[in-house]
Short mmCIF file of C-alpha atoms and ligand atoms in Angstrom, two decimals:
data_model
loop_
_atom_site.label_atom_id
_atom_site.label_comp_id
_atom_site.label_asym_id
_atom_site.label_seq_id
_atom_site.Cartn_x
_atom_site.Cartn_y
_atom_site.Cartn_z
CA UNK A 2 70.95 60.86 127.56
CA UNK A 3 67.77 61.71 128.59
CA UNK A 4 65.58 58.26 128.91
CA UNK A 5 62.04 60.19 128.26
CA UNK A 6 61.36 63.67 127.32
CA UNK A 7 57.59 65.13 128.19
CA UNK A 8 56.02 67.52 125.50
CA UNK A 9 54.61 70.21 126.96
CA UNK A 10 52.80 71.01 123.69
CA UNK A 11 50.17 69.97 121.53
CA UNK A 12 49.57 70.03 117.58
CA UNK A 13 52.00 70.22 114.78
CA UNK A 14 55.01 71.47 117.43
CA UNK A 15 53.96 68.42 119.69
CA UNK A 16 54.61 65.26 116.77
CA UNK A 17 57.64 67.42 115.42
CA UNK A 18 59.54 66.65 118.95
CA UNK A 19 58.05 63.33 118.97
CA UNK A 20 59.58 62.36 115.84
CA UNK A 21 62.77 63.71 117.04
CA UNK A 22 62.66 61.62 120.10
CA UNK A 23 61.45 58.51 118.73
CA UNK A 24 64.27 58.52 116.13
CA UNK A 25 66.83 58.95 119.38
CA UNK A 26 65.46 56.20 121.03
CA UNK A 27 64.00 58.38 124.07
CA UNK A 28 60.39 57.64 125.59
CA UNK A 29 57.86 60.16 125.09
CA UNK A 30 54.89 61.74 127.51
CA UNK A 31 52.23 63.58 125.65
CA UNK A 32 50.53 65.83 128.09
CA UNK A 33 46.83 67.09 126.39
CA UNK A 34 43.49 68.69 127.19
CA UNK A 35 39.92 67.17 127.66
CA UNK A 36 39.78 69.05 123.71
CA UNK A 37 42.68 66.81 122.62
CA UNK A 38 41.91 63.46 123.49
CA UNK A 39 41.71 62.24 120.08
CA UNK A 40 45.34 64.11 119.17
CA UNK A 41 47.44 62.26 117.17
CA UNK A 42 50.82 63.37 119.41
CA UNK A 43 48.57 61.40 122.49
CA UNK A 44 48.33 58.53 120.13
CA UNK A 45 51.99 58.19 119.00
CA UNK A 46 53.49 58.99 122.67
CA UNK A 47 54.36 56.37 125.05
CA UNK A 48 52.88 57.79 127.90
CA UNK A 49 50.02 60.57 128.00
CA UNK A 50 48.38 62.63 130.75
CA UNK A 51 45.25 64.81 130.59
CA UNK A 52 46.28 68.11 132.26
CA UNK A 53 43.25 69.65 132.24
CA UNK A 54 39.95 71.44 130.59
CA UNK A 55 39.97 72.78 127.25
CA UNK A 56 41.36 76.60 128.03
CA UNK A 57 45.08 76.50 127.80
CA UNK A 58 45.06 78.99 131.42
CA UNK A 59 43.49 75.40 132.28
CA UNK A 60 46.26 72.83 130.60
CA UNK A 61 48.86 73.46 128.73
CA UNK A 62 49.45 76.44 130.87
CA UNK A 63 49.14 74.74 134.20
CA UNK A 64 52.52 74.80 135.58
CA UNK A 65 51.41 72.53 138.77
CA UNK A 66 49.71 69.79 136.31
CA UNK A 67 52.62 69.29 133.69
CA UNK A 68 54.82 69.55 136.45
CA UNK A 69 52.90 66.88 138.01
CA UNK A 70 52.77 64.69 134.92
CA UNK A 71 56.78 64.75 134.64
CA UNK A 72 57.08 63.57 138.28
CA UNK A 73 54.57 60.66 137.73
CA UNK A 74 55.94 59.42 134.50
CA UNK A 75 59.65 60.03 135.46
CA UNK A 76 60.03 62.14 132.51
CA UNK A 77 63.84 63.76 132.87
CA UNK A 78 63.52 66.29 130.66
CA UNK A 79 60.62 68.56 129.65
CA UNK A 80 60.52 70.12 125.70
CA UNK A 81 57.94 72.78 126.26
CA UNK A 82 58.12 73.76 121.81
CA UNK A 83 57.12 76.90 120.93
CA UNK A 84 54.01 79.56 122.34
CA UNK A 85 52.46 78.13 125.83
CA UNK A 86 55.47 77.86 128.37
CA UNK A 87 58.28 77.80 126.30
CA UNK A 88 59.42 81.46 126.78
CA UNK A 89 58.65 81.61 130.54
CA UNK A 90 61.38 82.26 132.83
CA UNK A 91 59.21 81.20 135.83
CA UNK A 92 58.41 77.84 134.04
CA UNK A 93 61.74 76.65 133.44
CA UNK A 94 63.04 77.55 136.84
CA UNK A 95 60.18 75.46 138.18
CA UNK A 96 61.25 72.79 136.09
CA UNK A 97 65.09 73.17 137.52
CA UNK A 98 63.78 73.26 141.03
CA UNK A 99 61.66 69.98 140.65
CA UNK A 100 65.06 68.02 138.62
CA UNK A 101 63.68 67.87 135.28
CA UNK A 102 65.30 69.30 132.87
CA UNK A 103 63.98 72.50 130.52
CA UNK A 104 65.09 71.91 127.08
CA UNK A 105 66.16 75.90 126.14
CA UNK A 106 68.10 78.12 127.65
CA UNK A 107 68.74 79.09 131.06
CA UNK A 108 65.89 80.79 133.26
CA UNK A 109 67.75 84.02 133.55
CA UNK A 110 68.60 84.34 129.69
CA UNK A 111 64.66 83.64 128.92
CA UNK A 112 63.72 86.42 131.54
CA UNK A 113 66.50 89.02 130.13
CA UNK A 114 65.30 88.40 126.88
CA UNK A 115 61.51 88.48 127.65
CA UNK A 116 62.08 91.84 128.61
CA UNK A 117 62.62 93.14 125.19
CA UNK A 118 63.97 96.97 126.77
CA UNK A 119 66.54 94.89 128.68
CA UNK A 120 67.64 92.78 125.77
CA UNK A 121 67.88 96.01 123.70
CA UNK A 122 70.03 97.63 125.90
CA UNK A 123 71.88 94.17 126.43
CA UNK A 124 72.17 93.48 122.88
CA UNK A 125 73.30 97.21 122.04
CA UNK A 126 76.30 96.76 124.82
CA UNK A 127 77.34 93.14 122.72
CA UNK A 128 77.50 95.04 119.67
CA UNK A 129 74.86 94.64 117.74
CA UNK A 130 73.32 97.86 115.38
CA UNK A 131 70.22 99.46 117.07
CA UNK A 132 67.41 101.60 115.94
CA UNK A 133 67.60 104.87 117.67
CA UNK A 134 65.11 104.27 120.76
CA UNK A 135 64.58 104.71 124.27
CA UNK A 136 67.26 103.51 126.44
CA UNK A 137 64.66 101.42 129.14
CA UNK A 138 60.67 101.84 129.57
CA UNK A 139 58.99 105.47 128.97
CA UNK A 140 59.07 106.80 132.35
CA UNK A 141 57.07 109.92 131.91
CA UNK A 142 55.38 111.70 129.06
CA UNK A 143 57.78 114.72 128.66
CA UNK A 144 60.14 112.54 128.21
CA UNK A 145 58.85 110.53 125.69
CA UNK A 146 58.27 113.97 123.70
CA UNK A 147 61.49 114.72 123.68
CA UNK A 148 62.79 111.32 122.93
CA UNK A 149 60.26 110.97 119.75
CA UNK A 150 61.15 114.21 118.42
CA UNK A 151 64.80 113.62 118.60
CA UNK A 152 64.53 110.26 116.98
CA UNK A 153 61.86 111.81 114.46
CA UNK A 154 58.86 110.36 112.93
CA UNK A 155 57.50 107.63 112.88
CA UNK A 156 58.19 106.11 116.05
CA UNK A 157 56.40 102.81 117.20
CA UNK A 158 55.79 101.99 120.60
CA UNK A 159 55.99 98.54 122.44
CA UNK A 160 55.27 96.79 125.31
CA UNK A 161 58.15 95.83 126.53
CA UNK A 162 57.01 92.08 127.96
CA UNK A 163 55.12 92.12 123.63
CA UNK A 164 54.75 89.02 122.31
CA UNK A 165 52.92 87.53 119.08
CA UNK A 166 53.09 91.05 117.27
CA UNK A 167 50.37 92.34 119.76
CA UNK A 168 50.97 95.45 121.98
CA UNK A 169 52.73 97.71 119.36
CA UNK A 170 51.36 101.12 118.17
CA UNK A 171 52.86 103.46 115.18
CA UNK A 172 53.02 107.43 115.72
CA UNK A 173 53.32 109.82 113.01
CA UNK A 174 51.86 112.75 114.69
CA UNK A 175 53.41 114.25 117.62
CA UNK A 176 50.16 115.08 118.71
CA UNK A 177 48.78 111.68 118.84
CA UNK A 178 51.74 110.47 120.74
CA UNK A 179 50.73 110.88 124.38
CA UNK A 180 47.50 109.31 123.82
CA UNK A 181 49.58 106.70 121.85
CA UNK A 182 51.38 105.98 125.06
CA UNK A 183 48.33 105.73 127.37
CA UNK A 184 46.64 103.36 125.09
CA UNK A 185 49.73 101.15 124.91
CA UNK A 186 50.49 100.64 128.31
CA UNK A 187 46.93 100.40 129.23
CA UNK A 188 46.83 97.62 126.65
CA UNK A 189 50.29 95.88 127.91
CA UNK A 190 49.05 95.90 131.22
CA UNK A 191 45.82 93.80 130.15
CA UNK A 192 47.83 91.47 128.00
CA UNK A 193 50.94 90.59 129.45
CA UNK A 194 50.20 92.36 133.07
CA UNK A 195 53.05 94.52 132.73
CA UNK A 196 52.47 97.95 131.35
CA UNK A 197 55.73 99.12 130.46
CA UNK A 198 56.41 100.56 127.12
CA UNK A 199 59.43 101.79 125.12
CA UNK A 200 59.96 103.52 121.64
CA UNK A 201 62.06 102.84 118.55
CA UNK A 202 62.08 104.47 115.71
CA UNK A 203 59.54 103.22 113.00
CA UNK A 204 61.06 101.64 109.65
CA UNK A 205 58.33 102.41 106.45
CA UNK A 206 59.31 99.46 104.78
CA UNK A 207 62.28 96.93 105.95
CA UNK A 208 61.99 93.49 105.72
CA UNK A 209 62.28 90.94 108.27
CA UNK A 210 65.68 88.55 108.90
CA UNK A 211 66.41 86.77 111.67
CA UNK A 212 69.31 84.38 112.33
CA UNK A 213 69.04 80.86 114.12
CA UNK A 214 71.43 80.14 116.26
CA UNK A 215 72.91 77.03 118.44
CA UNK A 216 75.02 77.50 121.46
CA UNK A 217 76.38 74.51 124.19
CA UNK A 218 77.15 74.68 127.68
CA UNK A 219 80.85 74.60 126.61
CA UNK A 220 81.22 77.59 125.09
CA UNK A 221 80.56 77.04 121.39
CA UNK A 222 78.00 79.03 119.53
CA UNK A 223 77.16 78.75 115.69
CA UNK A 224 74.85 80.49 113.33
CA UNK A 225 72.36 78.68 110.67
CA UNK A 226 72.15 81.80 108.72
CA UNK A 227 69.08 83.52 108.45
CA UNK A 228 65.40 83.11 107.37
CA UNK A 229 63.29 85.95 105.57
CA UNK A 230 59.53 86.39 107.06
CA UNK A 231 58.49 89.35 105.61
CA UNK A 232 55.29 88.11 104.70
CA UNK A 233 53.29 88.83 107.76
CA UNK A 234 49.85 90.02 108.72
CA UNK A 235 49.29 92.05 111.50
CA UNK A 236 53.02 90.78 112.55
CA UNK A 237 52.40 87.24 112.30
CA UNK A 238 54.47 85.61 109.99
CA UNK A 239 52.55 83.72 107.03
CA UNK A 240 55.81 82.59 104.84
CA UNK A 241 58.97 82.02 105.69
CA UNK A 242 62.01 81.18 103.76
CA UNK A 243 65.84 81.04 103.61
CA UNK A 244 68.14 82.40 102.37
CA UNK A 245 66.88 85.64 102.07
CA UNK A 246 66.44 86.60 98.82
CA UNK A 247 68.38 89.91 99.40
CA UNK A 248 71.07 88.66 101.44
CA UNK A 249 74.56 88.45 99.85
CA UNK A 250 77.26 85.60 101.07
CA UNK A 251 79.40 88.58 102.35
CA UNK A 252 76.57 90.13 104.48
CA UNK A 253 75.33 87.31 105.80
CA UNK A 254 78.93 85.69 107.43
CA UNK A 255 79.16 89.29 108.64
CA UNK A 256 75.66 89.30 110.23
CA UNK A 257 75.98 85.84 111.33
CA UNK A 258 79.35 86.47 113.48
CA UNK A 259 77.92 89.70 114.92
CA UNK A 260 75.19 87.41 116.33
CA UNK A 261 77.37 84.83 117.65
CA UNK A 262 79.45 87.08 119.12
CA UNK A 263 76.89 89.01 120.58
CA UNK A 264 74.73 85.01 122.04
CA UNK A 265 78.33 84.91 123.76
CA UNK A 266 78.14 87.84 125.50
CA UNK A 267 74.82 86.78 127.22
CA UNK A 268 76.23 82.93 127.60
CA UNK A 269 73.05 81.83 125.11
CA UNK A 270 72.71 78.28 125.38
CA UNK A 271 70.34 75.96 123.23
CA UNK A 272 68.22 77.34 120.36
CA UNK A 273 67.81 81.12 119.47
CA UNK A 274 66.57 83.36 117.34
CA UNK A 275 67.58 86.61 116.85
CA UNK A 276 65.49 89.09 114.51
CA UNK A 277 66.38 91.98 112.91
CA UNK A 278 64.75 94.74 111.00
CA UNK A 279 66.22 95.53 107.23
CA UNK A 280 66.18 98.47 105.42
CA UNK A 281 66.18 99.02 101.71
CA UNK A 282 70.25 99.86 102.20
CA UNK A 283 70.14 96.18 103.86
CA UNK A 284 71.31 98.15 106.97
CA UNK A 285 70.19 95.51 110.26
CA UNK A 286 68.20 97.06 113.07
CA UNK A 287 68.32 94.38 115.99
CA UNK A 288 64.50 93.93 117.36
CA UNK A 289 64.50 91.02 119.66
CA UNK A 290 65.47 87.62 120.30
CA UNK A 291 63.35 84.40 120.45
CA UNK A 292 64.32 81.92 123.57
CA UNK A 293 63.01 79.16 121.70
CA UNK A 294 62.58 76.67 118.75
CA UNK A 295 60.43 78.34 116.19
CA UNK A 296 57.19 77.89 113.85
CA UNK A 297 59.77 78.14 111.06
CA UNK A 298 62.55 76.13 111.62
CA UNK A 299 61.97 73.62 109.09
CA UNK A 300 63.23 75.89 106.33
CA UNK A 301 66.77 76.04 107.95
CA UNK A 302 66.63 72.40 108.79
CA UNK A 303 66.05 72.02 104.79
CA UNK A 304 69.06 74.72 103.56
CA UNK A 305 71.53 73.14 106.09
CA UNK A 306 70.76 69.42 106.98
CA UNK A 307 70.99 69.98 110.98
CA UNK A 308 68.31 68.38 112.47
CA UNK A 309 67.72 72.05 114.91
CA UNK A 310 65.30 69.95 117.58
CA UNK A 311 67.98 67.28 118.12
CA UNK A 312 70.75 69.62 118.69
CA UNK A 313 68.20 71.37 121.38
CA UNK A 314 67.69 67.74 122.85
CA UNK A 315 71.83 67.09 122.63
CA UNK A 316 72.31 70.29 123.99
CA UNK A 317 70.31 70.36 126.63
CA UNK A 318 72.06 66.65 127.91
CA UNK A 319 74.99 68.68 128.20
CA UNK A 320 76.69 67.59 124.63
CA UNK A 321 78.79 69.15 123.05
CA UNK A 322 77.51 70.41 119.18
CA UNK A 323 78.70 67.94 117.20
CA UNK A 324 79.92 70.65 114.34
CA UNK A 325 81.62 74.00 114.09
CA UNK A 326 80.31 76.83 112.20
CA UNK A 327 83.23 76.02 109.42
CA UNK A 328 80.89 72.80 108.67
CA UNK A 329 77.61 74.63 107.79
CA UNK A 330 77.28 74.80 104.41
CA UNK A 331 73.85 76.16 103.01
CA UNK A 332 72.85 74.52 100.09
CA UNK A 333 69.64 75.22 97.88
CA UNK A 334 66.18 77.00 99.17
CA UNK A 335 63.42 76.54 100.98
CA UNK A 336 60.40 77.73 101.19
CA UNK A 337 57.31 77.45 104.47
CA UNK A 338 53.75 78.28 103.92
CA UNK A 339 51.34 78.07 107.26
CA UNK A 340 48.31 76.73 106.56
CA UNK A 341 46.08 78.31 109.06
CA UNK A 342 41.99 76.93 109.81
CA UNK A 343 41.22 80.46 108.89
CA UNK A 344 38.68 81.96 106.15
CA UNK A 345 41.54 83.00 103.59
CA UNK A 346 39.93 86.54 103.11
CA UNK A 347 38.48 87.53 106.36
CA UNK A 348 40.79 85.48 108.57
CA UNK A 349 38.25 84.79 110.94
CA UNK A 350 39.57 80.90 112.59
CA UNK A 351 37.82 78.19 111.12
CA UNK A 352 37.68 75.23 113.64
CA UNK A 353 35.68 71.98 113.17
CA UNK A 354 35.83 68.69 111.68
CA UNK A 355 38.45 68.19 108.75
CA UNK A 356 36.49 65.58 106.24
CA UNK A 357 39.39 65.44 103.73
CA UNK A 358 43.04 65.77 104.45
CA UNK A 359 44.71 65.12 101.53
CA UNK A 360 48.52 67.19 101.93
CA UNK A 361 50.55 66.32 98.29
CA UNK A 362 54.11 64.99 99.09
CA UNK A 363 56.92 64.69 96.46
CA UNK A 364 60.69 65.20 96.26
CA UNK A 365 61.92 68.31 98.35
CA UNK A 366 58.42 68.48 100.15
CA UNK A 367 57.77 67.90 103.84
CA UNK A 368 54.53 68.53 105.66
CA UNK A 369 54.67 69.11 109.46
CA UNK A 370 50.73 68.33 111.08
CA UNK A 371 49.25 66.71 113.55
CA UNK A 372 45.83 67.11 111.82
CA UNK A 373 44.32 64.50 109.84
CA UNK A 374 40.66 63.34 107.78
CA UNK A 375 38.08 63.11 110.04
CA UNK A 376 39.87 65.00 113.18
CA UNK A 377 38.16 67.97 114.70
CA UNK A 378 40.22 71.18 115.09
CA UNK A 379 39.31 72.63 118.42
CA UNK A 380 38.26 76.57 119.06
CA UNK A 381 40.62 77.32 121.32
CA UNK A 382 44.12 76.83 120.50
CA UNK A 383 45.88 78.84 117.01
CA UNK A 384 44.64 78.19 114.32
CA UNK A 385 47.96 76.30 112.25
CA UNK A 386 47.16 72.72 111.77
CA UNK A 387 49.84 72.13 109.11
CA UNK A 388 53.10 73.91 107.85
CA UNK A 389 54.40 72.63 104.63
CA UNK A 390 58.01 73.37 103.43
CA UNK A 391 59.72 73.07 100.15
CA UNK A 392 63.30 72.39 99.29
CA UNK A 393 64.39 73.42 95.75
CA UNK A 394 68.03 73.89 94.47
CA UNK A 395 67.11 77.54 93.90
CA UNK A 396 64.16 79.62 94.86
CA UNK A 397 62.89 79.42 91.27
CA UNK A 398 62.07 76.02 92.49
CA UNK A 399 61.25 76.17 95.45
CA UNK A 400 58.02 78.37 94.28
CA UNK A 401 57.29 76.39 91.86
CA UNK A 402 57.42 73.47 94.15
CA UNK A 403 55.26 75.16 96.40
CA UNK A 404 52.65 76.36 93.93
CA UNK A 405 52.26 72.55 92.49
CA UNK A 406 52.23 70.67 96.49
CA UNK A 407 49.30 73.51 97.28
CA UNK A 408 47.74 73.07 93.99
CA UNK A 409 47.46 69.35 94.30
CA UNK A 410 46.53 69.28 98.01
CA UNK A 411 42.65 68.81 99.09
CA UNK A 412 41.19 70.21 102.51
CA UNK A 413 37.69 69.68 103.15
CA UNK A 414 35.31 70.70 105.93
CA UNK A 415 37.41 73.82 107.23
CA UNK A 416 38.70 76.59 105.13
CA UNK A 417 42.37 77.35 105.34
CA UNK A 418 44.51 79.87 103.64
CA UNK A 419 45.88 77.89 101.18
CA UNK A 420 44.11 79.66 98.30
CA UNK A 421 45.98 82.89 99.76
CA UNK A 422 49.06 81.05 99.75
CA UNK A 423 48.76 80.51 95.91
CA UNK A 424 48.20 84.01 95.10
CA UNK A 425 51.18 85.67 97.59
CA UNK A 426 53.02 82.72 95.52
CA UNK A 427 51.92 84.12 92.35
CA UNK A 428 52.28 87.60 93.44
CA UNK A 429 55.18 89.42 91.16
CA UNK A 430 56.87 91.03 94.20
CA UNK A 431 56.93 87.67 95.93
CA UNK A 432 58.64 86.20 92.90
CA UNK A 433 60.97 89.21 92.65
CA UNK A 434 61.86 88.36 96.34
CA UNK A 435 61.25 92.26 97.05
CA UNK A 436 58.60 91.65 99.63
CA UNK A 437 58.96 93.60 102.77
CA UNK A 438 56.55 93.61 106.30
CA UNK A 439 53.66 95.31 104.72
CA UNK A 440 53.68 93.06 101.65
CA UNK A 441 50.41 91.46 103.21
CA UNK A 442 48.20 95.07 103.00
CA UNK A 443 48.74 95.85 99.57
CA UNK A 444 48.05 92.47 98.69
CA UNK A 445 44.68 91.87 100.93
CA UNK A 446 43.91 96.03 99.62
CA UNK A 447 43.99 94.23 96.34
CA UNK A 448 40.96 92.22 96.10
CA UNK A 449 41.40 88.58 93.96
CA UNK A 450 40.27 88.36 90.83
CA UNK A 451 36.79 87.14 90.93
CA UNK A 452 36.14 82.95 91.13
CA UNK A 453 39.78 82.35 91.96
CA UNK A 454 39.46 82.03 95.46
CA UNK A 455 36.31 79.65 95.50
CA UNK A 456 38.04 77.69 92.86
CA UNK A 457 40.66 76.86 94.64
CA UNK A 458 38.91 76.70 98.17
P1 LIG B 529 56.85 90.14 118.68
O1 LIG B 529 57.25 89.75 119.36
O2 LIG B 529 55.48 90.85 119.16
O3 LIG B 529 56.74 89.46 117.34
P2 LIG B 529 58.06 91.82 117.09
O4 LIG B 529 59.44 93.63 117.51
O5 LIG B 529 59.38 90.77 116.64
O6 LIG B 529 57.24 91.94 117.96
O7 LIG B 529 58.00 92.77 115.59
C1 LIG B 529 57.26 92.00 115.14
C2 LIG B 529 57.20 92.69 113.86
O8 LIG B 529 56.54 94.02 114.50
C3 LIG B 529 58.06 93.12 112.91
O9 LIG B 529 58.49 91.75 112.02
C4 LIG B 529 57.63 94.56 112.13
O10 LIG B 529 56.96 93.77 111.34
C5 LIG B 529 57.08 95.03 112.66
N1 LIG B 529 58.29 96.21 113.34
C6 LIG B 529 58.50 96.14 114.94
N2 LIG B 529 59.33 96.91 115.86
C7 LIG B 529 59.34 97.81 114.00
C8 LIG B 529 59.88 99.17 113.75
N3 LIG B 529 60.87 99.51 114.68
N4 LIG B 529 60.03 99.57 112.51
C9 LIG B 529 59.01 98.77 111.73
N5 LIG B 529 58.53 97.78 111.82
C10 LIG B 529 58.75 96.96 113.07
#
């Protein structure tokens, strides 16, 4: 087993990884930017090293600085968390070249899945159901016009290197296709350095359902069930839950088995998430694979009892998975709300000094955060400041528990998305479990009852 792990991340996820390491008796190294000098992950780590100025490009994405930090401290593995370098095949390769274990899949698998068009081809070959679309990047406009006509409008244009909900364009009218492709290519080039785009059928009102898997280096792969992440704004998830309110045991088994087979086909190791869209007839369509730990992993941990971060570390150290598929039992229901430092109406970031930070706890409540009273949320990074995760015997109890927890929580000094979450939790469509990826558009359009946001503020 590793003796010392460097955590190449910040915020709540750095704390989450640190917690797993401490419980496993593994020493930790925190790296931090100049903006994070007083951050909690720095305070609790056994060792810490500053890796550069606040800007992510100069610090949390600074590969030479992070590798040097690992070498100076003698860390034998690096956990990248999510975001930043977590899906960089290059970073994973550099780690291996420097004899520091990268806690994640093999660089070749990261590379394959990082090209969404190649990933689509590989997963189609491995038997996963696909939406009709291009087999590779769009080659020229004539072919694209023909393909879109064959698929049928609406279609969606996606960047092969896309991520974080960026680089997507829906086209409803053939006249708009070429312009949309050119714009998407330009945007993709600017955002990801790769201008290639591909075309896929656009589903009008799907649910976002994803499966968590774990694979070791001995050929064992298991799935830990699904998460439903249909509550999204601009393709960014806001609330996630497990199980999905609409998936039957039978369908879970069938989809889980298909995902495990597909993961085996590409010799997938460590943690991964297979994302799907599901239509109104409960038909699944593969979307992409995230080759890292997900923000929403705790809901799976609650319903399965598996500590995904510890499993990631054990797998990277070469250990066998300690359980089989038949050992995975799903109980109860878990929901996560992402608490962002944002204006809950305009969604504008709201960094700054937190004066009061009291997140309520109680039975079945977990809070993953690195924020606290008197800490300053820097403006340089994403706005997630805490995750509130609850567990209930069933979905109704989980919703009631989340509502209660958020109502009894107080964050002052900055604005947060808590009032928005309370609106979602009270929405009849959400309560009925019928939400699709368009849920938030409707909710945002229907203005909150006057005074409600201020009262919950
Ligand atoms: P990213 O990697 O940027 O998160 P994804 O491919 O995972 O991109 O898609 C993110 C979201 O975009 C999905 O959850 C869904 O809401 C929407 N989306 C993507 N592809 C389609 C599609 N073919 N039809 C309808 N919605 C889609």
